[in-house]
């Protein structure tokens, strides 16, 4: 039996999208992705600029092929509100731009700041560790990451990039490569060996968890799964935990407060994101998910 048509009333929220239709007609078994595509096509705009919410309770209608319009509670003549989110930029592009900052800044200051006799052993080691970290992140962005959201508002890239370009780039480089920096002096081999061990554990663990998370989602898909493996039994987001471990290693090499500032500013939002992810896992998977007491740092957070 053919599906009955479903007519939804469309209203703008905030700045209206150009040519926003007053209503859309879908089949009753249409997905919410079909709803977004129909509105975007009629409004002559990108589907990624749109946020659709239900008029009944204001909840967001997800843009997903696996979610039917009917399952969201929308019925004949239901009202949906559409907000134009403005110009968007793909998340992959955002990540590439963010991580590019330190890759450009560190070589410049590494070449200009050290004493005439050249950089010290610790300065050269710091340079190598930082460059390896951010080159790894660029390669992960290109080859590993699969994003649940396609884009973000264009203007947000300046806020997101500031952390990496200013704190991870100019801040660490300036205070580490100066001739008067602690890293310009002699190294303590025992501390350096510990630092390198932490760095290797952190980087390898971070890469491993990114691969695990990648394999939970099909290419172009938005489905979620329950991650398992090294680190996931300890905390919700071991990728954040390993990231912090790696930067503790960098900090022990530089002996500079600049690396501590970069790490501290990074840890707070990562911990908040991890807490939200734990809540989402519990909500989406219920009894199938083993609840974690700590979301990022075992025994602490």
Tab-separated table of C-alpha atoms in Angstrom, residues 83-222:
chain	number	residue	atom	x	y	z
A	83	UNK	CA	16.601	28.376	11.758
A	84	UNK	CA	19.278	29.513	9.325
A	85	UNK	CA	22.601	28.896	11.097
A	86	UNK	CA	24.512	31.102	8.660
A	87	UNK	CA	27.636	30.277	6.624
A	88	UNK	CA	29.151	26.937	7.581
A	89	UNK	CA	32.589	25.364	7.391
A	90	UNK	CA	33.262	21.615	7.299
A	91	UNK	CA	34.648	20.109	10.494
A	92	UNK	CA	37.505	18.474	8.623
A	93	UNK	CA	38.581	21.870	7.298
A	94	UNK	CA	38.274	23.357	10.788
A	95	UNK	CA	40.571	20.719	12.272
A	96	UNK	CA	43.124	21.123	9.497
A	97	UNK	CA	43.252	24.897	10.011
A	98	UNK	CA	43.487	24.579	13.811
A	99	UNK	CA	46.433	22.184	13.782
A	100	UNK	CA	48.227	24.058	11.013
A	101	UNK	CA	49.019	26.968	13.350
A	102	UNK	CA	51.647	25.255	15.542
A	103	UNK	CA	53.131	23.539	12.470
A	104	UNK	CA	53.812	26.965	10.939
A	105	UNK	CA	54.736	28.899	14.095
A	106	UNK	CA	57.143	26.501	15.823
A	107	UNK	CA	59.681	26.221	12.967
A	108	UNK	CA	59.832	30.010	12.647
A	109	UNK	CA	60.484	30.698	16.349
A	110	UNK	CA	62.737	27.640	16.651
A	111	UNK	CA	64.929	29.172	13.958
A	112	UNK	CA	64.878	32.741	15.338
A	113	UNK	CA	64.917	32.559	19.141
A	114	UNK	CA	67.696	30.242	20.406
A	115	UNK	CA	71.143	31.558	21.289
A	116	UNK	CA	73.794	32.013	18.553
A	117	UNK	CA	75.284	28.651	19.510
A	118	UNK	CA	72.014	26.995	18.485
A	119	UNK	CA	69.122	25.294	20.280
A	120	UNK	CA	69.753	23.076	23.260
A	121	UNK	CA	68.986	19.377	23.387
A	122	UNK	CA	65.723	19.995	25.249
A	123	UNK	CA	64.678	22.742	22.840
A	124	UNK	CA	65.290	20.473	19.860
A	125	UNK	CA	63.441	17.637	21.576
A	126	UNK	CA	60.482	19.904	22.357
A	127	UNK	CA	60.383	21.020	18.737
A	128	UNK	CA	60.342	17.416	17.531
A	129	UNK	CA	57.623	16.336	19.974
A	130	UNK	CA	55.335	19.266	19.190
A	131	UNK	CA	55.740	18.890	15.442
A	132	UNK	CA	55.128	15.144	15.592
A	133	UNK	CA	51.986	15.703	17.652
A	134	UNK	CA	50.382	18.181	15.293
A	135	UNK	CA	51.430	16.389	12.103
A	136	UNK	CA	49.829	13.280	13.613
A	137	UNK	CA	46.651	15.264	14.265
A	138	UNK	CA	46.563	16.501	10.672
A	139	UNK	CA	46.982	12.966	9.335
A	140	UNK	CA	44.276	11.663	11.676
A	141	UNK	CA	41.941	14.379	10.424
A	142	UNK	CA	42.571	13.368	6.817
A	143	UNK	CA	42.639	9.588	7.229
A	144	UNK	CA	40.875	8.517	10.429
A	145	UNK	CA	38.251	10.902	11.825
A	146	UNK	CA	34.605	10.458	10.882
A	147	UNK	CA	32.460	13.378	11.961
A	148	UNK	CA	28.913	13.091	13.287
A	149	UNK	CA	28.258	16.725	12.327
A	150	UNK	CA	29.177	17.938	8.862
A	151	UNK	CA	29.876	21.563	9.650
A	152	UNK	CA	30.052	24.396	12.168
A	153	UNK	CA	29.387	28.167	11.908
A	154	UNK	CA	32.152	29.836	9.905
A	155	UNK	CA	32.967	32.485	12.521
A	156	UNK	CA	33.638	29.850	15.188
A	157	UNK	CA	36.871	28.875	13.476
A	158	UNK	CA	38.592	31.964	14.897
A	159	UNK	CA	37.666	31.018	18.462
A	160	UNK	CA	38.599	27.366	17.929
A	161	UNK	CA	41.905	28.189	16.248
A	162	UNK	CA	43.024	30.644	18.938
A	163	UNK	CA	43.776	27.808	21.359
A	164	UNK	CA	46.145	26.086	18.942
A	165	UNK	CA	47.661	29.055	17.112
A	166	UNK	CA	48.191	31.221	20.203
A	167	UNK	CA	48.590	28.831	23.158
A	168	UNK	CA	49.924	25.747	21.378
A	169	UNK	CA	51.879	27.718	18.809
A	170	UNK	CA	53.165	31.171	19.782
A	171	UNK	CA	52.922	30.673	23.564
A	172	UNK	CA	54.848	27.399	23.867
A	173	UNK	CA	57.335	28.269	21.119
A	174	UNK	CA	58.216	31.705	22.521
A	175	UNK	CA	58.746	30.567	26.110
A	176	UNK	CA	60.595	27.358	25.135
A	177	UNK	CA	63.003	28.423	22.378
A	178	UNK	CA	64.329	31.642	23.988
A	179	UNK	CA	67.981	31.578	25.029
A	180	UNK	CA	66.914	32.249	28.632
A	181	UNK	CA	64.269	29.501	28.721
A	182	UNK	CA	64.644	26.600	31.194
A	183	UNK	CA	64.804	24.260	28.190
A	184	UNK	CA	67.937	26.095	27.010
A	185	UNK	CA	69.847	24.603	29.938
A	186	UNK	CA	71.153	21.080	30.519
A	187	UNK	CA	68.714	18.204	30.729
A	188	UNK	CA	68.126	15.728	33.524
A	189	UNK	CA	68.199	12.407	31.656
A	190	UNK	CA	65.978	10.610	34.145
A	191	UNK	CA	63.231	13.210	33.866
A	192	UNK	CA	63.631	13.309	30.098
A	193	UNK	CA	63.264	9.531	29.828
A	194	UNK	CA	60.084	9.649	31.914
A	195	UNK	CA	58.789	12.482	29.752
A	196	UNK	CA	59.442	10.541	26.556
A	197	UNK	CA	57.732	7.454	27.970
A	198	UNK	CA	54.644	9.481	28.871
A	199	UNK	CA	54.648	11.129	25.457
A	200	UNK	CA	54.849	7.801	23.608
A	201	UNK	CA	52.126	6.210	25.749
A	202	UNK	CA	49.926	9.265	25.255
A	203	UNK	CA	50.368	9.538	21.498
A	204	UNK	CA	50.022	5.809	20.786
A	205	UNK	CA	47.015	5.522	23.118
A	206	UNK	CA	45.378	8.573	21.554
A	207	UNK	CA	45.853	7.167	18.047
A	208	UNK	CA	44.514	3.781	19.122
A	209	UNK	CA	41.323	5.239	20.602
A	210	UNK	CA	40.741	7.367	17.503
A	211	UNK	CA	40.911	4.207	15.371
A	212	UNK	CA	38.441	2.443	17.708
A	213	UNK	CA	36.010	5.364	17.495
A	214	UNK	CA	36.379	5.508	13.711
A	215	UNK	CA	35.429	1.863	13.343
A	216	UNK	CA	32.154	2.442	15.192
A	217	UNK	CA	30.791	4.570	12.338
A	218	UNK	CA	30.407	3.827	8.647
A	219	UNK	CA	31.800	6.267	6.118
A	220	UNK	CA	29.348	9.169	5.859
A	221	UNK	CA	27.157	7.724	8.616
A	222	UNK	CA	26.068	9.216	11.926
